[in-house]
Coordinates of C-alpha atoms in Angstrom, one line a residue:
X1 CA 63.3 6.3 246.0
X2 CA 59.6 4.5 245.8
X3 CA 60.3 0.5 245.8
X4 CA 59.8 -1.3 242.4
X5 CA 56.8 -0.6 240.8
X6 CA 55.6 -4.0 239.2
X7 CA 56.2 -5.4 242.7
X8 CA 54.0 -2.9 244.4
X9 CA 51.4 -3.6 241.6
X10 CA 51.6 -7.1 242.2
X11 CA 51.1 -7.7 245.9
X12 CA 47.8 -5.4 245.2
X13 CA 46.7 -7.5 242.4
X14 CA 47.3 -10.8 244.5
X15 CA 45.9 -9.5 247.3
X16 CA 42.9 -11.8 247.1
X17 CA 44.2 -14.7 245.2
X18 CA 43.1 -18.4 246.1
X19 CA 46.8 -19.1 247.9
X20 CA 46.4 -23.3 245.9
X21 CA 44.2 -25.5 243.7
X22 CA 43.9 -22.1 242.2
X23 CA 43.7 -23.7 238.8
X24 CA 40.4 -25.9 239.6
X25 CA 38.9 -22.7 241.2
X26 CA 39.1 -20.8 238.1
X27 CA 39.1 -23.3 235.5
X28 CA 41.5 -24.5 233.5
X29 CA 42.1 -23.3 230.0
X30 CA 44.4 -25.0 227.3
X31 CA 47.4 -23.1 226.3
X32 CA 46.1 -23.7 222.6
X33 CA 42.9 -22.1 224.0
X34 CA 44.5 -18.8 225.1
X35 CA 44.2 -16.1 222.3
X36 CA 46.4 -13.2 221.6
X37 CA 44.9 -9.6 221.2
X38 CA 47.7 -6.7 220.5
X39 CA 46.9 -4.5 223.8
X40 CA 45.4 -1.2 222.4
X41 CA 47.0 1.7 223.9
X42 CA 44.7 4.2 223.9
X43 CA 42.0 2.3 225.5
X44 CA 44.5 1.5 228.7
X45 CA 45.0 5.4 228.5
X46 CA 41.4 6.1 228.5
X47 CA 40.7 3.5 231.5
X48 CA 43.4 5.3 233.3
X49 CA 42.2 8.8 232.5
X50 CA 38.6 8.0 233.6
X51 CA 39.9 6.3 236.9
X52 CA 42.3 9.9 237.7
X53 CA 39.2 11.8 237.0
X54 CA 36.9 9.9 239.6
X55 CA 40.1 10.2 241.9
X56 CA 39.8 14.0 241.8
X57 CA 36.0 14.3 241.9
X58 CA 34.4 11.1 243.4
X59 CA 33.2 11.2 247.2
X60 CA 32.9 7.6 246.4
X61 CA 35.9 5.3 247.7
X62 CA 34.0 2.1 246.1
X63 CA 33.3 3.9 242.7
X64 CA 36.8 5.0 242.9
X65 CA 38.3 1.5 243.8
X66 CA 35.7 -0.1 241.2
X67 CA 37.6 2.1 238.6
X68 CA 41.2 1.2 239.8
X69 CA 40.4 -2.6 239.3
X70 CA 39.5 -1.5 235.9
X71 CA 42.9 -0.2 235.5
X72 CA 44.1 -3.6 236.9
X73 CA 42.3 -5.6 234.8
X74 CA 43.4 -3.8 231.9
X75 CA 46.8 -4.2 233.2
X76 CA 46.4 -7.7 233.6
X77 CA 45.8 -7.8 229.9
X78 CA 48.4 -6.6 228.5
X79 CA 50.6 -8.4 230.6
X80 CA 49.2 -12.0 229.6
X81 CA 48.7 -10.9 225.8
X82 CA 53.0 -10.0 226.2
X83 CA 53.2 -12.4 227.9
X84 CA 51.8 -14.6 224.9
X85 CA 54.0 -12.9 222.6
X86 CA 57.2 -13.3 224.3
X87 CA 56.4 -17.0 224.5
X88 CA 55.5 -17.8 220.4
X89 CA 58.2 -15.5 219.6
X90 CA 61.2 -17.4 221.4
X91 CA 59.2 -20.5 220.3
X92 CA 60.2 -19.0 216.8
X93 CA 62.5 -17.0 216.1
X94 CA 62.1 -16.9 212.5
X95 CA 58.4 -16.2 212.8
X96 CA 57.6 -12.4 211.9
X97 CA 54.5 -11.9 212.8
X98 CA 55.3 -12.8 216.7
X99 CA 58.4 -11.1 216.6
X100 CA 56.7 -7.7 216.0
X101 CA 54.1 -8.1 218.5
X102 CA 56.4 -9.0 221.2
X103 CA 58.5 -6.2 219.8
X104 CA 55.7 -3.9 220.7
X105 CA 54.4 -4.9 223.3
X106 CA 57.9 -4.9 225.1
X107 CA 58.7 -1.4 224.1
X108 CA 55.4 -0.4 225.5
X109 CA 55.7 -1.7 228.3
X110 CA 56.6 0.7 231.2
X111 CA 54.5 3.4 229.2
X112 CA 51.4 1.5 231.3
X113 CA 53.9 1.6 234.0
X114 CA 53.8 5.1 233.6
X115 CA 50.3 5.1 233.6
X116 CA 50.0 3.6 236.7
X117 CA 52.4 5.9 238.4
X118 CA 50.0 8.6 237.4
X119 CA 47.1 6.9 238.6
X120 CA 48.6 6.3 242.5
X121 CA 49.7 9.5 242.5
X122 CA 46.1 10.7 242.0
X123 CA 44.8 8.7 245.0
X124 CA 47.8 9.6 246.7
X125 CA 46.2 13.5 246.1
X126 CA 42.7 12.6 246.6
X127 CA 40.8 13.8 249.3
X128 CA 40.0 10.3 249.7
X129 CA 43.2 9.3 250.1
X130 CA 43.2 8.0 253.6
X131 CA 40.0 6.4 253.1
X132 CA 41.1 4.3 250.2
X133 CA 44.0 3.4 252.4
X134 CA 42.2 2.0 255.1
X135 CA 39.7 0.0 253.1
X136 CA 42.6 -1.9 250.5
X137 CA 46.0 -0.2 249.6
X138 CA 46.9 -0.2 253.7
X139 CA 48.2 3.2 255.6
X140 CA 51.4 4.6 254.3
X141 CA 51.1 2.8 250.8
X142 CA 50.1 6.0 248.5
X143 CA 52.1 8.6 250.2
X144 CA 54.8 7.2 248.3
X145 CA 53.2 8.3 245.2
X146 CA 53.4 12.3 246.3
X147 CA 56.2 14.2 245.1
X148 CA 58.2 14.3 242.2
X149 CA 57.5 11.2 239.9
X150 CA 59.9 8.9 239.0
X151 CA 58.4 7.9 235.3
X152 CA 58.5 11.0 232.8
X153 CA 58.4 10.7 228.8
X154 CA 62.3 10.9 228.5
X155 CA 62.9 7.9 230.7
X156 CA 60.1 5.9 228.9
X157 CA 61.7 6.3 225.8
X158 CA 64.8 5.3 227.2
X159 CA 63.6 2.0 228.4
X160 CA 61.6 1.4 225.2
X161 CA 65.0 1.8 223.3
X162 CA 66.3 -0.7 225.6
X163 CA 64.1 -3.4 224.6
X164 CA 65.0 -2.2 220.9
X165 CA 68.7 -3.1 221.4
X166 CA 67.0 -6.4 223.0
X167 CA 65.7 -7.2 220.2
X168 CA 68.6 -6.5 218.0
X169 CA 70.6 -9.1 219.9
X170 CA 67.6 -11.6 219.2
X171 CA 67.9 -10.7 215.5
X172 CA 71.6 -11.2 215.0
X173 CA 71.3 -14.2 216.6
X174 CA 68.4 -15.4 214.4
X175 CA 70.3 -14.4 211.4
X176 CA 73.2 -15.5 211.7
X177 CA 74.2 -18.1 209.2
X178 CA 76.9 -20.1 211.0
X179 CA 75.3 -23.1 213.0
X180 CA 76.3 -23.4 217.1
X181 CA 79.0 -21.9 219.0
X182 CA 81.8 -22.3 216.5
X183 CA 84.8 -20.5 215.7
X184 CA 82.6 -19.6 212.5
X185 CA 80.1 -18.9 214.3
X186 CA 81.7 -16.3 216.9
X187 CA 83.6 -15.3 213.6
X188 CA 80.3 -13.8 211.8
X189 CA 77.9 -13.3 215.3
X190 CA 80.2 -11.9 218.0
X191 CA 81.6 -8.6 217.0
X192 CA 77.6 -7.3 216.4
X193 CA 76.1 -8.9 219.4
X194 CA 79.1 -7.4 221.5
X195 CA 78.5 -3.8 219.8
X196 CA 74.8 -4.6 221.0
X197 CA 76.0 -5.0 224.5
X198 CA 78.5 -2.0 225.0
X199 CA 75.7 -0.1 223.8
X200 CA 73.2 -1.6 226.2
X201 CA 75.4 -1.0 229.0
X202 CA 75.8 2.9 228.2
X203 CA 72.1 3.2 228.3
X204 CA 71.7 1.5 231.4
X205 CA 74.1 3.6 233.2
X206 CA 72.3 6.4 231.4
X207 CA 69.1 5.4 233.0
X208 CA 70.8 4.9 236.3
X209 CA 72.0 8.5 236.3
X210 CA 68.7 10.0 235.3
X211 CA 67.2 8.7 238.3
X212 CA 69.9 9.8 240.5
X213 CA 72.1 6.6 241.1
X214 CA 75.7 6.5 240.9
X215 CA 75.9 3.5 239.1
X216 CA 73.8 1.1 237.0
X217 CA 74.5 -1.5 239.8
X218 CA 73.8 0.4 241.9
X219 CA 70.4 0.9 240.4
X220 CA 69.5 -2.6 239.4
X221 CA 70.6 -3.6 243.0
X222 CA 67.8 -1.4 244.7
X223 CA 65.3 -1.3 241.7
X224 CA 64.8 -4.5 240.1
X225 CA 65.8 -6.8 243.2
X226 CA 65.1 -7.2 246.8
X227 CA 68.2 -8.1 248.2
X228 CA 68.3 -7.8 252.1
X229 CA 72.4 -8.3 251.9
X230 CA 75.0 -6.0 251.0
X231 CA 76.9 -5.9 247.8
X232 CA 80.0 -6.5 250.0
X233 CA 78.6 -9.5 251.5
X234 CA 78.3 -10.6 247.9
X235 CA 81.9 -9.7 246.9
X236 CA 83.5 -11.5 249.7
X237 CA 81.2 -14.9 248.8
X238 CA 82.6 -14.9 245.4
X239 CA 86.1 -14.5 246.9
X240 CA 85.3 -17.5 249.0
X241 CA 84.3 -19.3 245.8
X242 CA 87.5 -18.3 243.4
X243 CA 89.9 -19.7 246.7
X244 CA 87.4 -23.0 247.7
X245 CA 85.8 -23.9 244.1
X246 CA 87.8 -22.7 241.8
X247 CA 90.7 -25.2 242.2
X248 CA 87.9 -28.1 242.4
X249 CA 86.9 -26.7 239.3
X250 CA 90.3 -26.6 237.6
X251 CA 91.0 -30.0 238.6
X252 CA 88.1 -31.9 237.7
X253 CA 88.0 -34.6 235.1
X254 CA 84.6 -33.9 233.9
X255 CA 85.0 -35.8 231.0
X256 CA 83.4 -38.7 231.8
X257 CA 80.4 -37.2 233.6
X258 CA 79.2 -34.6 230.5
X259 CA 79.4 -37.6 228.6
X260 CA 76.3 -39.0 230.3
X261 CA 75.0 -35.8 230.3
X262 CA 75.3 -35.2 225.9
X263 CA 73.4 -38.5 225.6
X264 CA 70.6 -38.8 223.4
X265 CA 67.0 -38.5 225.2
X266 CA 64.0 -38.1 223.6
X267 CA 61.0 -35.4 224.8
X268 CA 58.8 -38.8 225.8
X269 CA 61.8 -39.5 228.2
X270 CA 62.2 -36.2 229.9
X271 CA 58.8 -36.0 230.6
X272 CA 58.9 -39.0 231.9
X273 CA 61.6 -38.0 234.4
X274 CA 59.7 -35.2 235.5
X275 CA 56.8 -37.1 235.9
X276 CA 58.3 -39.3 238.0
X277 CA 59.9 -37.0 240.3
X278 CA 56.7 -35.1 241.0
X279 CA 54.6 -38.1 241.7
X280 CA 57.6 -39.0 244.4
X281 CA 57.5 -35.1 246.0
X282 CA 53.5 -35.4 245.8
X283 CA 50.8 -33.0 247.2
X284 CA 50.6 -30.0 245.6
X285 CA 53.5 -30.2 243.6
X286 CA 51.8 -33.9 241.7
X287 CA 48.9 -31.5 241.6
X288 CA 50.7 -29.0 239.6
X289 CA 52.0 -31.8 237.7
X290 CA 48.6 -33.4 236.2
X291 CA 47.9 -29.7 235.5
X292 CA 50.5 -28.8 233.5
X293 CA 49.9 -31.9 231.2
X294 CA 46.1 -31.7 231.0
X295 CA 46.2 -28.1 230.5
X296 CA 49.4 -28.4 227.8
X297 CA 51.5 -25.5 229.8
X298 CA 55.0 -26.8 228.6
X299 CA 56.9 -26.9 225.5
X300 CA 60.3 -28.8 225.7
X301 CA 60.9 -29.4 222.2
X302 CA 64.5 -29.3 221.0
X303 CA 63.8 -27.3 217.6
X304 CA 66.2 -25.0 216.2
X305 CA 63.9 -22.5 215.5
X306 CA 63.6 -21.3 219.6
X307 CA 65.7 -18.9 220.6
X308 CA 67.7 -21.2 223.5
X309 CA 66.3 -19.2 226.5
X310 CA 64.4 -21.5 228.9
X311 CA 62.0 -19.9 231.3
X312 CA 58.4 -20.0 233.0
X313 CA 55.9 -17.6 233.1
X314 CA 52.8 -16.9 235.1
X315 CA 50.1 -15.8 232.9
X316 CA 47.8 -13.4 235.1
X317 CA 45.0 -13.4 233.1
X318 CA 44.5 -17.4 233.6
X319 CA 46.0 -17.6 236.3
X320 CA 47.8 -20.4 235.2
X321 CA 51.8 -20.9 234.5
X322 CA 53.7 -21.7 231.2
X323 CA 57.3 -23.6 230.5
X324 CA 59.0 -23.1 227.1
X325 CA 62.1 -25.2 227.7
X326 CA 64.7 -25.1 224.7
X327 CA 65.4 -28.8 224.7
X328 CA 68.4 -29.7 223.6
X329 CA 67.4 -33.7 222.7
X330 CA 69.8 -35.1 225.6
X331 CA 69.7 -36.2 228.9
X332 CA 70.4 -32.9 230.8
X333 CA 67.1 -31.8 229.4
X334 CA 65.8 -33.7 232.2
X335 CA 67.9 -31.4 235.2
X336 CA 66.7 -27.9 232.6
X337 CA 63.0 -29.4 232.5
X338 CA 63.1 -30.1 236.7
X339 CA 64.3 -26.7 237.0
X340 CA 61.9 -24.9 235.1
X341 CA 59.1 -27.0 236.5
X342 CA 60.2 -26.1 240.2
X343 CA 59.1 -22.3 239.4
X344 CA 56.2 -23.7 237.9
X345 CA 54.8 -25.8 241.2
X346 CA 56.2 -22.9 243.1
X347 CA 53.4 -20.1 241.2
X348 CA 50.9 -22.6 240.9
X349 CA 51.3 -23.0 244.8
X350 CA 51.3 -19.5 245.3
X351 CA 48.7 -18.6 242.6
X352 CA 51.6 -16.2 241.1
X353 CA 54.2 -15.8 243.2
X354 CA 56.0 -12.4 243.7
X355 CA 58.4 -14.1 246.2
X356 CA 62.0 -11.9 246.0
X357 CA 64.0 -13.0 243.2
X358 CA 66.9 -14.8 245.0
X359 CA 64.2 -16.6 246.6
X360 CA 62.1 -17.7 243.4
X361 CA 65.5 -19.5 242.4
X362 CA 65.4 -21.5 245.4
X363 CA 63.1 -24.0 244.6
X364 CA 63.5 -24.9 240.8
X365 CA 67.3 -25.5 241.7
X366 CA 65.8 -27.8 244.6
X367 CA 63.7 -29.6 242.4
X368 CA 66.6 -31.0 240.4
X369 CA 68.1 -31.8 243.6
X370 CA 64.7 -33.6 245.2
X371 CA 64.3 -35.4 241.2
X372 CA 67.9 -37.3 242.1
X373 CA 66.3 -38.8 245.1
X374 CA 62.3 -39.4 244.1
X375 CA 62.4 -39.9 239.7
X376 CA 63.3 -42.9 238.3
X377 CA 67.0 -42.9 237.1
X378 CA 67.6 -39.8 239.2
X379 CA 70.4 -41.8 240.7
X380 CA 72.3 -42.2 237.4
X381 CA 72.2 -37.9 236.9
X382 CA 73.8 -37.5 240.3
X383 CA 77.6 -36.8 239.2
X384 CA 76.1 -34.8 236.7
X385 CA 73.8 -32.6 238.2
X386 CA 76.5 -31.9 241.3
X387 CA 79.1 -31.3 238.5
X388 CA 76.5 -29.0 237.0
X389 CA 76.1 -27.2 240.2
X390 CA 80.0 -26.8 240.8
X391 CA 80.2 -25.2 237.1
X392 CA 77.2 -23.2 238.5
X393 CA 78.6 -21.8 241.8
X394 CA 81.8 -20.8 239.5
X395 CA 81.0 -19.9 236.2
X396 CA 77.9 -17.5 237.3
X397 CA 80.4 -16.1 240.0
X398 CA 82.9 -15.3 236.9
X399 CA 79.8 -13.8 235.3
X400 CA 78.7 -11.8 237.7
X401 CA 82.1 -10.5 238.4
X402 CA 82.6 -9.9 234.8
X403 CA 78.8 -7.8 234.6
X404 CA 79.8 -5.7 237.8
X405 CA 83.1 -4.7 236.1
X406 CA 81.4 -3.9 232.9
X407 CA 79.5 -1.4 234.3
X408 CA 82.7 0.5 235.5
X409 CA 83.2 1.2 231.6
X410 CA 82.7 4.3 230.6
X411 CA 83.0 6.7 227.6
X412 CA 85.8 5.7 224.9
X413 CA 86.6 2.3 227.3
X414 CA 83.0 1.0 226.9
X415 CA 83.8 -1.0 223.7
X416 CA 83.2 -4.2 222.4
X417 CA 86.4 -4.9 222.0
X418 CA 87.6 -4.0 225.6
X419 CA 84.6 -6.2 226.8
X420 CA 86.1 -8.9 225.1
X421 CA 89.4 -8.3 227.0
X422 CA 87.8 -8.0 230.1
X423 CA 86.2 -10.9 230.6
X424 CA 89.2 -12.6 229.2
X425 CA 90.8 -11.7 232.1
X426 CA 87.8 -12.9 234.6
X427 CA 88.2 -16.1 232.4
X428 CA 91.5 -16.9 233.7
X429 CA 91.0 -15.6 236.8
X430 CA 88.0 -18.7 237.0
X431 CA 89.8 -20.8 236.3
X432 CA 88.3 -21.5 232.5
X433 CA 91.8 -22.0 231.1
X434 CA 90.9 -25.6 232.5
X435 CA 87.8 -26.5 230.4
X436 CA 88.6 -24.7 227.3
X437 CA 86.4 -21.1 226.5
X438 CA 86.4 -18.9 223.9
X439 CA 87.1 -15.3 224.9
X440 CA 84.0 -13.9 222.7
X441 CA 81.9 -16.3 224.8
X442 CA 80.7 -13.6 227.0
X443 CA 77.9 -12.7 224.0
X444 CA 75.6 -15.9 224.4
X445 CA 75.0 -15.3 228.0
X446 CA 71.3 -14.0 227.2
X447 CA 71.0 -12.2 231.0
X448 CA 73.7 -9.8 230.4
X449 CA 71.0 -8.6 227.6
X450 CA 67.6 -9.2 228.7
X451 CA 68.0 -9.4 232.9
X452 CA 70.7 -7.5 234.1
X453 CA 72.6 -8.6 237.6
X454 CA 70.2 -11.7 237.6
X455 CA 73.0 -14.1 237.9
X456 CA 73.8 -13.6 241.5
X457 CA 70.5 -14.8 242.4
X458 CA 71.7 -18.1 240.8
X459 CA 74.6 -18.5 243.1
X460 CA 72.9 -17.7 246.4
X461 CA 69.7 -19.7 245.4
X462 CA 71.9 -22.5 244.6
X463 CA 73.8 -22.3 248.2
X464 CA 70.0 -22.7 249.8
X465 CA 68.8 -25.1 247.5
X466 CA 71.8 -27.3 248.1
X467 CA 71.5 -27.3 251.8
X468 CA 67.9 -28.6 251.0
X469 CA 70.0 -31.7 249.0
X470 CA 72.3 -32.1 252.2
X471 CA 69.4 -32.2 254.3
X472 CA 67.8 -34.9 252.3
X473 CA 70.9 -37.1 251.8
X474 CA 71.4 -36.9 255.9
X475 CA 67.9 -38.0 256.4
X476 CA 65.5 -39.2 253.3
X477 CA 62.5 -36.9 253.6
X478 CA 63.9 -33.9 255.4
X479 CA 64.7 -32.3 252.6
X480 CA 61.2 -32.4 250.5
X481 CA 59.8 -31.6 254.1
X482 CA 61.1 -28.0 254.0
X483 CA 60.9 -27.8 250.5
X484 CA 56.8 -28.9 250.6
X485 CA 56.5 -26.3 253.8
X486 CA 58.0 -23.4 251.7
X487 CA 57.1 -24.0 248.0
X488 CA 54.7 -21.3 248.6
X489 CA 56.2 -18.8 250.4
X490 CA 55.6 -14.6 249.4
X491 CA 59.2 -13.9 251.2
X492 CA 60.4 -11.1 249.2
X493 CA 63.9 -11.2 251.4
X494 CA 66.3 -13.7 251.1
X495 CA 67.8 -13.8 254.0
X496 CA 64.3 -13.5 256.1
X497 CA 63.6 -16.4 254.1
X498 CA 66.4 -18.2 255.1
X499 CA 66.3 -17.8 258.8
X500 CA 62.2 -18.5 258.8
X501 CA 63.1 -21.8 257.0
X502 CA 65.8 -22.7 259.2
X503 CA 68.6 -22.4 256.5
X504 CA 71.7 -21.1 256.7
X505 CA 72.8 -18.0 255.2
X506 CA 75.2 -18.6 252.6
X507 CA 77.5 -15.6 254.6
X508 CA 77.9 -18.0 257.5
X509 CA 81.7 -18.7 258.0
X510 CA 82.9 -21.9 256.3
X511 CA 79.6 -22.1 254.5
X512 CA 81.4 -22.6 251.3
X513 CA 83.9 -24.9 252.8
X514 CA 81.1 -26.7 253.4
X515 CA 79.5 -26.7 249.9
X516 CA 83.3 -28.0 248.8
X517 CA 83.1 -30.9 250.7
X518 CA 80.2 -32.3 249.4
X519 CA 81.5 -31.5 246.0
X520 CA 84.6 -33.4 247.1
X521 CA 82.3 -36.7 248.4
X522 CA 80.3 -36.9 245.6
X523 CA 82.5 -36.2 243.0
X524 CA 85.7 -37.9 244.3

């Protein structure tokens, strides 16, 4: 099976990037600058078409590479203008106009995919082939491409009707009439967005047997992730969690410290915060900083029209990054807004980073943990943000568990009323009898949706990232030391990441004994 195609596409395309200060090198355009165009299909076919053709005729490896980067370019396009159009449409849910185009250009998305497939497999057939590998792509790269291919119509039209049933979870949500995550809510919202999901999860394992995998986990674990440990490995850390965590979990009073964390804060104040805590990291991170805010590449506003998802995105075309933050007008807006802001310092570093997932979620989790030692009032959010990161460590662990088994369904068991009773069960085997849940909660976590077997990288990320806070609290500075070194690291492996840092690996015996303890010191 060829390795994930967007990342193959994307170490080519950054092959010749500025590695930081990429922003001043290009210039800096305003967000309010950056126009949408609805990508226009048949043009990226014809770019395609015309590169294939020179790949089966050209003697010419320039003229041939000069029409591949035409190909990129026009790939580079359409991923910034949907890139646009996811961001305006969560800004606004209710807004049509963005909803549609994101609509499109979501479900059109591995069509171009597609394309490109097509187009490597014509180099890959070229006479030229070894030439062209030589001068850029580097030996071995387009043999890959020979053979059968792994994109065909019937598969693109799977995945387009994926993002269909993506979007019906977006529109349930957007309609529903019932404000927050109340019984009435759940009572007029769940059922649907749960009939959404059982659905999803029978085409995923559709699309996981189609291309010859046993499972949908199995799939997602070697095509959408580069994970360089075993799915045991990961099983036997989240048994390590339920016995070591778990019981903290249960028998915290956390009362007092999500108290502090529901206070009132405006959007003047979280910047602040943020502010604050990159001026006190410094170097490249301030940088990234002062370019954010000249440059207007955030929105944190708490407006009920946004869809509630919080992310960053690089946009290629700029070269710049972009934070929508779903504020939620209190103080733990400052942790979400640190967080997001840590993958933003880490692409701006990297000018786009394609770092391996598990390791892009090291460093915005270590920014929250840097912003307690170097913002002003990071101190106060201490309880909080380790009490965050305990709820973390076992609530994504009961997630994941509850994702993995999900996938298991099959046939006349895959319904949403089973998937209510199964995560039930992972509920009380959490230990969530202790802080109260609702057994229809399973349908507002947005990943099982849109980013399927994510949420492990949240847990080990978070196991790095703390060691990074441990670090720091034995001796000031060592901390953002490794943390400075390694913002802009391409390591697509997380464990070759770890050990090149000096980390631990989070499958190290007693590791989360250890984690435990400093729960246990901190929180008392």
């Amino acid at each position: 099976m060829k390795r994930i195609l967007a990342l193959l596409l994307c170490a080519v395309l950054l092959a010749g990037c500025v590695p930081s200060g990429v922003l001043e090198y290009y210039g800096i355009t305003h967000f309010r600058d950056m126009d949408y165009v609805r990508p226009d299909l048949a043009a990226i076919e014809k770019v395609c078409d015309e590169a294939i053709a020179l790949a089966q005729t050209s003697g010419d490896a320039e003229e041939v590479l000069d029409a591949v980067w035409d190909y990129y370019d026009a790939y580079d396009d359409y991923t910034t203008n949907y890139d646009l159009a996811y961001i305006h449409h969560h800004a606004d849910l209710t807004d049509e106009f963005w909803q549609t185009e994101h609509d499109f250009c979501a479900e059109n998305y591995s069509h171009i995919d597609m394309l490109l497939e097509e187009l490597y497999t014509a180099l890959a057939e070229s006479p030229l082939c070894g030439e062209l590998e030589e001068q850029y792509f580097g030996e071995g790269f387009l043999q890959d491409y020979l053979g059968e291919p792994f994109y065909d119509e019937a598969l693109v039209a799977l995945y387009a009707r994926e993002q269909e049933l993506i979007a019906q979870f977006y529109t349930i949500g957007a309609e529903c009439e019932a404000e927050g995550e109340t019984d009435e809510w759940y009572d007029e919202c769940a059922l649907p967005m749960a009939e959404v999901l059982a659905e999803l999860t029978a085409l995923r394992n559709q699309i996981a047997d189609r291309v010859g995998y046993d499972s949908y986990t199995d799939y997602a674990w070697d095509f959408s992730f580069y994970r360089d440990y075993t799915a045991d490995q990961a099983k036997a850390y989240l048994a390590d969690i339920r016995r070591e965590l778990v019981p903290l979990y249960e028998n915290m009073n956390a009362m007092e410290v999500w108290a502090a964390a529901d206070e009132s804060c405006n959007e003047s104040e979280v910047r602040r915060y943020v502010r604050d805590a990159a001026r006190g990291v410094g170097g490249i991170v301030r940088e990234a900083h002062n370019v954010m805010e000249l440059a207007g590449l955030s929105d944190i506003s708490a407006d009920p029209r946004k869809s509630g998802l919080s992310f960053e995105l690089f946009l290629d075309w700029y070269y710049e990054p972009y934070i929508l933050l779903s504020g939620t007008g209190t103080a733990y807006d400052k942790l979400a807004f640190a967080h997001e802001f840590g993958h933003f310092a880490m692409d701006y570093a990297a000018g786009g980073s394609w770092a391996g997932t598990d390791v892009l979620e090291i460093f915005p989790q270590a920014m929250e943990y840097l912003s307690l030692s170097y913002a002003d009032g990071g101190e106060d959010l201490t309880k909080m943000k380790l009490w965050d990161s305990l709820c973390l460590m076992v609530e994504q662990s009961a997630f994941a568990s509850f994702e993995s088994r999900m996938y298991r369904l099959e046939g006349e068991e895959l319904t949403a009323e089973n998937l209510r009773s199964l995560y039930d069960q992972v509920a009380r085997e959490y230990g969530f009898e202790s802080v109260g849940y609702d057994d229809r909660e399973f349908v507002t976590i947005t990943h099982f949706y849109t980013n399927p077997m994510y949420i492990l990288s949240y847990i080990f990320s978070n196991d790095a990232a703390m060691q990074l806070y441990q670090l720091e609290q034995e001796t000031p500075g060592a901390g953002l030391t490794l943390f400075q070194e390694n913002l802009a690291s391409q390591q697509p492996w997380f464990l070759a990441f770890l050990e090149e840092a000096g980390l631990q690996s989070p499958f190290s015996p007693g590791r989360v004994e250890e984690i435990a303890r400093t729960f246990q010191t901190v929180l008392n």
